Short mmCIF file of C-alpha atoms in Angstrom, two decimals:
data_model
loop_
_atom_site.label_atom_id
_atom_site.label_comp_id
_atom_site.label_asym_id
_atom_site.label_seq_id
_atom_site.Cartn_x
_atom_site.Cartn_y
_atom_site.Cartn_z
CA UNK A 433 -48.47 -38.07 -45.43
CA UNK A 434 -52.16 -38.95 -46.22
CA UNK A 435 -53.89 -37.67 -49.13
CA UNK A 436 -57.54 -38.27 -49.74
CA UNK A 437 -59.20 -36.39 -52.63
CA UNK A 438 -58.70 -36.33 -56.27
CA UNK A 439 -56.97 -34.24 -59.13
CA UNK A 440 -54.05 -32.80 -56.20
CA UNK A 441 -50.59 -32.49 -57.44
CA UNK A 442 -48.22 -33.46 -54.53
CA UNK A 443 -44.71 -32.88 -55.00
CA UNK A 444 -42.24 -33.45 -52.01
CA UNK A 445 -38.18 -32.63 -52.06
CA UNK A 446 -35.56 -34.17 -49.61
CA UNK A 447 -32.03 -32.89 -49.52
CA UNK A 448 -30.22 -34.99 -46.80
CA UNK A 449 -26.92 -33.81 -45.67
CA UNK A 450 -25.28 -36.55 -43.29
CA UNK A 451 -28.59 -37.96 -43.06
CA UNK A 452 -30.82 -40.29 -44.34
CA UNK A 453 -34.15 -39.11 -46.14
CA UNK A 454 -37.21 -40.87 -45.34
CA UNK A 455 -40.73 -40.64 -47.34
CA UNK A 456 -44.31 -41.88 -46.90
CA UNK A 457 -47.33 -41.55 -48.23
CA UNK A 458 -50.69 -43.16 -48.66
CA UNK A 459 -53.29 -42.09 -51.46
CA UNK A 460 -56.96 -42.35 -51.98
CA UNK A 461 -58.47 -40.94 -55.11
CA UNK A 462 -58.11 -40.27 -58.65
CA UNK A 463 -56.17 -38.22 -61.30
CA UNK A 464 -53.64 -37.56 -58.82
CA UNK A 465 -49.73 -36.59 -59.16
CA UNK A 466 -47.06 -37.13 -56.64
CA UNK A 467 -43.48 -36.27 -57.00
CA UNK A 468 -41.26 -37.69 -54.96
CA UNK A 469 -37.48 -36.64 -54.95
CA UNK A 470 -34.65 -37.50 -52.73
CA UNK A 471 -31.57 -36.97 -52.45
CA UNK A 472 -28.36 -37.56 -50.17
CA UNK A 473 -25.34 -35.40 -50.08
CA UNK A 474 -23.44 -36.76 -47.20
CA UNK A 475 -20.60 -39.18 -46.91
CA UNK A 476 -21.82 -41.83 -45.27
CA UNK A 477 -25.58 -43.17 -44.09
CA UNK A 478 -27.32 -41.40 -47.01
CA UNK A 479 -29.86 -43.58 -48.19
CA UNK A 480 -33.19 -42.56 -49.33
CA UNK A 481 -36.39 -44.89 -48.64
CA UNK A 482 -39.98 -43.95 -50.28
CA UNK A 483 -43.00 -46.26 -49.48
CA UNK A 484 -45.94 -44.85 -51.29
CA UNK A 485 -49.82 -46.69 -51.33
CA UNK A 486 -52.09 -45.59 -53.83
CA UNK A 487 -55.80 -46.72 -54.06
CA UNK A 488 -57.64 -44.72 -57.20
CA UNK A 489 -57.44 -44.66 -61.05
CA UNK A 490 -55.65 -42.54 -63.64
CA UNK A 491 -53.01 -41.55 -60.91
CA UNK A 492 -49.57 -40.34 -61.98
CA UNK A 493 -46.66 -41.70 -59.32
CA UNK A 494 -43.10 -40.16 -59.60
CA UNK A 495 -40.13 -41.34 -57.82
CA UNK A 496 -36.53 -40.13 -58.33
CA UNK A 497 -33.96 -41.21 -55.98
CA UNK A 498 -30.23 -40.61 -55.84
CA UNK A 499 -26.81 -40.21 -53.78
CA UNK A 500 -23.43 -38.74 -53.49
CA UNK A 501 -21.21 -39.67 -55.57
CA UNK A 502 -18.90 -40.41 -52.46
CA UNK A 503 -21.35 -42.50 -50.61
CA UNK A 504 -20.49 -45.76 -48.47
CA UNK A 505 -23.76 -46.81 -47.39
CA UNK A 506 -24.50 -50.04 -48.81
CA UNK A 507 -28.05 -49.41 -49.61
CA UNK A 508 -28.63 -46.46 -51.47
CA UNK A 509 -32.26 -46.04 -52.65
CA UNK A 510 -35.34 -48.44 -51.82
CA UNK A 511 -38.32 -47.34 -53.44
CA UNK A 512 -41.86 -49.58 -52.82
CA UNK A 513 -44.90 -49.11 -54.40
CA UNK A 514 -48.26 -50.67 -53.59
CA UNK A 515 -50.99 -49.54 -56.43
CA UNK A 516 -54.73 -50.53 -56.86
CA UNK A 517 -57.03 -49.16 -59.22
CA UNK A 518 -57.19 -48.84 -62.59
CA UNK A 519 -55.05 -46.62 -65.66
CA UNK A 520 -52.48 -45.42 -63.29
CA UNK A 521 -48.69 -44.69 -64.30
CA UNK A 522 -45.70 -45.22 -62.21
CA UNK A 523 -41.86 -43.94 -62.87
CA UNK A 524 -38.71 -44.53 -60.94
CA UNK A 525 -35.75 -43.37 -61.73
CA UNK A 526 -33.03 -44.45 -59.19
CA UNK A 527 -29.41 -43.55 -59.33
CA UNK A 528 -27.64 -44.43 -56.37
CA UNK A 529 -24.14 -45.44 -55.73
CA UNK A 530 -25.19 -48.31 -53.38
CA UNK A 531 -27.96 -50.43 -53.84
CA UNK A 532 -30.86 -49.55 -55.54
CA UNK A 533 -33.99 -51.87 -54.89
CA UNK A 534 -37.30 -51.09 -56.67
CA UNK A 535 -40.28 -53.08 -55.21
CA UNK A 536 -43.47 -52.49 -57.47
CA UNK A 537 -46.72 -54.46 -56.95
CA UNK A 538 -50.22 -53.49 -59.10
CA UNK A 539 -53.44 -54.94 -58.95
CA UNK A 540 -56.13 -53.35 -61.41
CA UNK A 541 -56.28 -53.23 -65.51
CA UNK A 542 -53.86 -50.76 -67.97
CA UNK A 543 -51.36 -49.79 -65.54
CA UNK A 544 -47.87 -49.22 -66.65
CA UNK A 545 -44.42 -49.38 -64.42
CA UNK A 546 -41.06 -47.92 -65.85
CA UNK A 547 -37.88 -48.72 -63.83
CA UNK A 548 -34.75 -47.04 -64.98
CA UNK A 549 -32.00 -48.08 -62.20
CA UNK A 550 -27.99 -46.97 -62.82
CA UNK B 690 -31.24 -13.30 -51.25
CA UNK B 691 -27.38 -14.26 -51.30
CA UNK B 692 -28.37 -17.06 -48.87
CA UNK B 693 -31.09 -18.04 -50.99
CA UNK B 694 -29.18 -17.96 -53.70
CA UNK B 695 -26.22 -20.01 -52.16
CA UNK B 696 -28.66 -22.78 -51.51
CA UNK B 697 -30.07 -23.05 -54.51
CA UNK B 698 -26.79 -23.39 -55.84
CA UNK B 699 -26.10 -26.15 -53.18
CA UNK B 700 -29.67 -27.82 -53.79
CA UNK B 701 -28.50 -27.99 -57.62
CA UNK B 702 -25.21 -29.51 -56.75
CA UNK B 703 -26.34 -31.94 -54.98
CA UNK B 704 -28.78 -33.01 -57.67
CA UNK B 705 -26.21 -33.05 -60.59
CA UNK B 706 -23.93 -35.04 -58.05
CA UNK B 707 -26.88 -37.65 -57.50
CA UNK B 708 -27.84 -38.15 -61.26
CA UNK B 709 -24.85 -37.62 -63.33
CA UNK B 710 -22.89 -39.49 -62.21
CA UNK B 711 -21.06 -43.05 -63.25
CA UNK B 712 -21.74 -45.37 -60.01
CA UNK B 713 -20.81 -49.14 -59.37
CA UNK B 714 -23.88 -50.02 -57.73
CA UNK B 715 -25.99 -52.99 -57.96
CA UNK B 716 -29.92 -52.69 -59.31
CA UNK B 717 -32.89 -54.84 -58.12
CA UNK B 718 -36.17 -54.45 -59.37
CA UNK B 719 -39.25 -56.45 -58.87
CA UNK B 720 -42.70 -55.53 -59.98
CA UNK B 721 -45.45 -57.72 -59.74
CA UNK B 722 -48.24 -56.87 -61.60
CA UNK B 723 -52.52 -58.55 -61.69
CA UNK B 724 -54.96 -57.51 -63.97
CA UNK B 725 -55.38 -56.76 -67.58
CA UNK B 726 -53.26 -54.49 -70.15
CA UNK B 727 -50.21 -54.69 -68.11
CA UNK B 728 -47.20 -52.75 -69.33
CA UNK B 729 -43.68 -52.36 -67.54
CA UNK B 730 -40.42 -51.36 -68.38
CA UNK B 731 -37.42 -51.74 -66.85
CA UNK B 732 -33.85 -50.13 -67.66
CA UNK B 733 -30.67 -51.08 -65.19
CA UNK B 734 -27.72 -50.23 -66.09
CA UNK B 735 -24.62 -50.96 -64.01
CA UNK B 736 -20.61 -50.81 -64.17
CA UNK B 737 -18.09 -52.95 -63.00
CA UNK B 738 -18.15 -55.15 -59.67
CA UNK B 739 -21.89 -54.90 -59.85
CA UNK B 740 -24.83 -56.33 -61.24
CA UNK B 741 -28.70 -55.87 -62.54
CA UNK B 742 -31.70 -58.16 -61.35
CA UNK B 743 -35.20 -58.12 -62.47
CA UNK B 744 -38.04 -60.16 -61.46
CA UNK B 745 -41.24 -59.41 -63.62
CA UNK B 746 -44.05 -61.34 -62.81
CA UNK B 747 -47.73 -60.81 -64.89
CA UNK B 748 -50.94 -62.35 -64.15
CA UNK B 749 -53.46 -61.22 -67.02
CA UNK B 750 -54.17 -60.62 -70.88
CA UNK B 751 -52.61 -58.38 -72.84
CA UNK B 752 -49.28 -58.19 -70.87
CA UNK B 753 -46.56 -56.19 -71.89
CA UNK B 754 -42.77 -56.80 -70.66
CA UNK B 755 -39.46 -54.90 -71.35
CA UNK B 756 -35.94 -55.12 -69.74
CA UNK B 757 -33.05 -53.72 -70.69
CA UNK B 758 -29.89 -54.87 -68.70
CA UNK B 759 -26.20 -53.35 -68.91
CA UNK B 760 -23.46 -54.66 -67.00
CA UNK B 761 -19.28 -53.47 -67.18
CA UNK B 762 -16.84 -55.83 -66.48
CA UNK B 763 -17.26 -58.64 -63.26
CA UNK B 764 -20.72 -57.86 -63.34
CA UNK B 765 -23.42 -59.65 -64.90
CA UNK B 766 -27.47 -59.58 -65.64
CA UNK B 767 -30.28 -61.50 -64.84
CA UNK B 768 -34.00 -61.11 -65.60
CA UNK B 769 -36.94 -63.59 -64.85
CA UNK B 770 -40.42 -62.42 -66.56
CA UNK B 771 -43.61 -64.92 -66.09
CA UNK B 772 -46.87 -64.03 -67.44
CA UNK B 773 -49.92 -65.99 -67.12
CA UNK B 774 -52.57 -64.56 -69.91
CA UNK B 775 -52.69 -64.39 -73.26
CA UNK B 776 -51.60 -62.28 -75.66
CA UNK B 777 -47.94 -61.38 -73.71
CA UNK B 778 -45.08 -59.85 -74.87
CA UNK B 779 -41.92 -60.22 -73.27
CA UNK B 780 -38.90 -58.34 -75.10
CA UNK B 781 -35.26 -58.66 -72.96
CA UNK B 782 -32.32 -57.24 -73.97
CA UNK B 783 -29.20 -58.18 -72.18
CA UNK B 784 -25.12 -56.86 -72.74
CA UNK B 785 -22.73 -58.15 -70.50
CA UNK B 786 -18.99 -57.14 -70.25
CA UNK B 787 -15.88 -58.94 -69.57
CA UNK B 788 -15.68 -61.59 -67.31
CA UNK B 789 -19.57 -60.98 -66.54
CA UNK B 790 -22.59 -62.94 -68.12
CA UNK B 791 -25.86 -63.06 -69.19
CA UNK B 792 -29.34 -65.39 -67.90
CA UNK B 793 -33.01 -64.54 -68.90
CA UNK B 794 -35.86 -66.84 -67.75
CA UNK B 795 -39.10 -66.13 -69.78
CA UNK B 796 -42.36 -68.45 -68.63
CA UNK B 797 -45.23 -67.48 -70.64
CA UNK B 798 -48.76 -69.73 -70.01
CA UNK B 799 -51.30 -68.50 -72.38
CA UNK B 800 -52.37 -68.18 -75.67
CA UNK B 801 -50.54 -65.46 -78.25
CA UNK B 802 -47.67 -64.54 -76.70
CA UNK B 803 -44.62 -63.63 -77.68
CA UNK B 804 -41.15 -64.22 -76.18
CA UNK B 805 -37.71 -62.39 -77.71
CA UNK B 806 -34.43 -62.52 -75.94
CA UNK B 807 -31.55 -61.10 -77.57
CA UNK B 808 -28.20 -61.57 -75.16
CA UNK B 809 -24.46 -60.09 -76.26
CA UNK B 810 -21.61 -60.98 -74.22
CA UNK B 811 -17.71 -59.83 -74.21
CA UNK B 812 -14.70 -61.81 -73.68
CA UNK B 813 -14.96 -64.35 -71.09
CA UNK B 814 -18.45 -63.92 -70.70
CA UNK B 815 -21.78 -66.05 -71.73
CA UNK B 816 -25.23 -66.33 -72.33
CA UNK B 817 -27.73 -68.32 -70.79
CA UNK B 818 -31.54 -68.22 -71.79
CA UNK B 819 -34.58 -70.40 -71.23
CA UNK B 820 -37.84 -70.09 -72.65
CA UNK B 821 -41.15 -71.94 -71.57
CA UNK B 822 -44.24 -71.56 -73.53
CA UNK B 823 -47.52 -73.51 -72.54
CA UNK B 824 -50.67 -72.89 -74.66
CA UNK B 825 -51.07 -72.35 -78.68
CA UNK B 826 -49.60 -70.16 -81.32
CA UNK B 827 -46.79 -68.71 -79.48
CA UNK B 828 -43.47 -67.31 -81.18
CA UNK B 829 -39.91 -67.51 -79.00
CA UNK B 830 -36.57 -66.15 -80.69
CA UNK B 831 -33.34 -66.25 -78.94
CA UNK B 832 -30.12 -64.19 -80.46
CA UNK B 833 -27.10 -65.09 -78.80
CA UNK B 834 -23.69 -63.70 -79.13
CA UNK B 835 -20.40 -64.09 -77.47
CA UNK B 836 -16.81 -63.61 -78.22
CA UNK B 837 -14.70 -66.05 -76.37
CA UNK B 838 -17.80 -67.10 -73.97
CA UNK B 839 -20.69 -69.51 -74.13
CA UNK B 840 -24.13 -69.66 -75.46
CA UNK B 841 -26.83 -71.78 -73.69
CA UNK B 842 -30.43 -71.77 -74.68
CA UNK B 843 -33.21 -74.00 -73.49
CA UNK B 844 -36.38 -73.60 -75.05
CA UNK B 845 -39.69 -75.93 -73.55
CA UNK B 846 -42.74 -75.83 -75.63
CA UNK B 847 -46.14 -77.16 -74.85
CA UNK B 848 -48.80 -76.63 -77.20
CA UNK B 849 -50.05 -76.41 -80.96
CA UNK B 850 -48.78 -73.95 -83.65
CA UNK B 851 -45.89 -72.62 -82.19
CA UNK B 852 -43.30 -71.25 -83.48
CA UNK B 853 -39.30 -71.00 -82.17
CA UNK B 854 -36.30 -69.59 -83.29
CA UNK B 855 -32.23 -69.53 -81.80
CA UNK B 856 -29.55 -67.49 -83.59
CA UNK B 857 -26.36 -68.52 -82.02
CA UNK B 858 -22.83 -67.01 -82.99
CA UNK B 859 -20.30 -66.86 -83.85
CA UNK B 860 -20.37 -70.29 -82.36
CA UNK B 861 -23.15 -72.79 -81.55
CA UNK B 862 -22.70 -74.05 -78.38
CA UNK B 863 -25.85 -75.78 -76.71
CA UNK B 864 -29.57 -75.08 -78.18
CA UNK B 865 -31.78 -77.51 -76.12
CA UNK B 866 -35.67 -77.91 -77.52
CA UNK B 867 -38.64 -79.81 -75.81
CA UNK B 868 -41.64 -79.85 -77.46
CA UNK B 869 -44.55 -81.63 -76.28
CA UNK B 870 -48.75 -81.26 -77.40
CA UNK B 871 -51.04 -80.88 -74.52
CA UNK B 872 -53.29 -83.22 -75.84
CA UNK B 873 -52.57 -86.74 -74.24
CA UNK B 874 -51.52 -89.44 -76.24
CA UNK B 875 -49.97 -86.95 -79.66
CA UNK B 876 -46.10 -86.25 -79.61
#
């Protein structure tokens, strides 16, 4: 998905049942919101990847990730972030039974990251 | 409408199963962040036969740093924050359970910043911290506390007018300090 524009609210929802959920998307502008949840119901193979690029200021990124609470797959939730600009706010909240790897890099002035992994 | 509202229903499940619940499962998290008025915090928590990682690196003024890291038993935490600026902040918290451990790395290269670990460890279980400070009126204080476990805490200190403090107990084990002025030739 490729956004390009400012103050849009983008919020995307993935229910995986014996599959894996899979999320992408690249941003250009400002004052923008994206919600991003995922989640895996099955009993094996349900991991959840998001990969989100954001280039703009004052941007609002949300990421929540989880799995069953019967899930084998050795990596549960990967979420990476790539941010430039200015005043922008990132959450992720990941809550898998797996792995849960959080790759966050920001280049630009007053952004803040919050990581909550369990 | 039965059918829609048999998957909602579903699409709720699902969602309760994914976030309330107690996993074993290991955390990573690195965040790399360049620029000025940096702020990041991370939470991990994790249960037994896992662990927590976190890898905070800072380049900039005005840097703020927070991890939080809870581990059950057989698992153990470990957090690494460098920032290169002045005026940093770097706050880690760190609880460990039995047969698990603690280890924070805090590098700090500036002028201003501050440095606080505070590590608690169960039975069986240690702490292990290091703080490096380069630069001028800085402020590092390690609290370390075990039960049947070990404290370690290296503090390396370059500069003028800093200031460092270690609170071990119950039991002092190892507090190793290096201090050493930038300017050639004065000890």
């Amino acid at each position: 998905m490729q956004i390009t524009g400012n103050d849009n609210q983008i919020s995307t929802s993935q229910i995986g049942i014996m599959a894996a959920n899979d999320s992408s998307i690249n941003l250009y502008g400002h004052a923008n919101q994206i919600d991003v949840l995922q989640v895996g119901s099955s009993l094996n193979f349900d991991s959840n990847s998001s990969n989100i690029n954001v280039d703009g200021n004052s941007n609002v990124v949300k990421v929540e990730q989880g799995t069953s609470e019967f899930s084998e797959s050795p990596v549960s939730t990967v979420s990476e972030i790539d941010l430039s600009g200015a005043g922008n706010s990132i959450h992720v909240l990941q809550a898998g039974v797996g792995t849960n790897v959080s790759v966050i890099h920001t280049y630009g002035n007053g952004n803040t990251v919050s990581v909550k992994q369990q | 409408m039965r059918q829609f509202l048999l998957g909602g229903t579903l699409i709720l499940s699902l969602f309760q199963a994914a976030f309330a619940q107690d996993p074993n499962s290991y955390n990573d998290s690195d965040i790399q962040q360049i620029g000025a008025g940096h702020g990041a915090t991370v939470v991990q928590t994790s249960k037994y036969d896992s662990g927590n990682g976190s890898y905070l690196d800072q380049l900039g003024t005005d840097q703020h740093a927070s991890v939080e890291q809870s581990a059950g038993g057989y698992a153990s935490n470990g957090s690494t924050i460098r920032q290169l600026g002045s005026g940093g902040n770097a706050d880690v918290k760190q609880s460990a359970g039995d047969e698990a451990g603690n280890s924070s790395v805090v590098e700090q290269d500036g002028f201003n910043n501050d440095a606080l670990v505070d590590q608690e460890a169960q039975r069986t279980a240690g702490n292990n911290a290091m703080v490096r400070q380069i630069g001028s009126d800085n402020y590092a204080q390690v609290s370390q506390g075990v039960y049947t476990g070990f404290n370690s805490s290296i503090l390396e200190i370059a500069g003028s007018e800093n200031q460092a403090r270690v609170r071990q107990w119950p039991r002092k084990d190892r507090i190793l300090r290096k201090s050493y002025s930038l300017e050639p030739g004065i000890a």
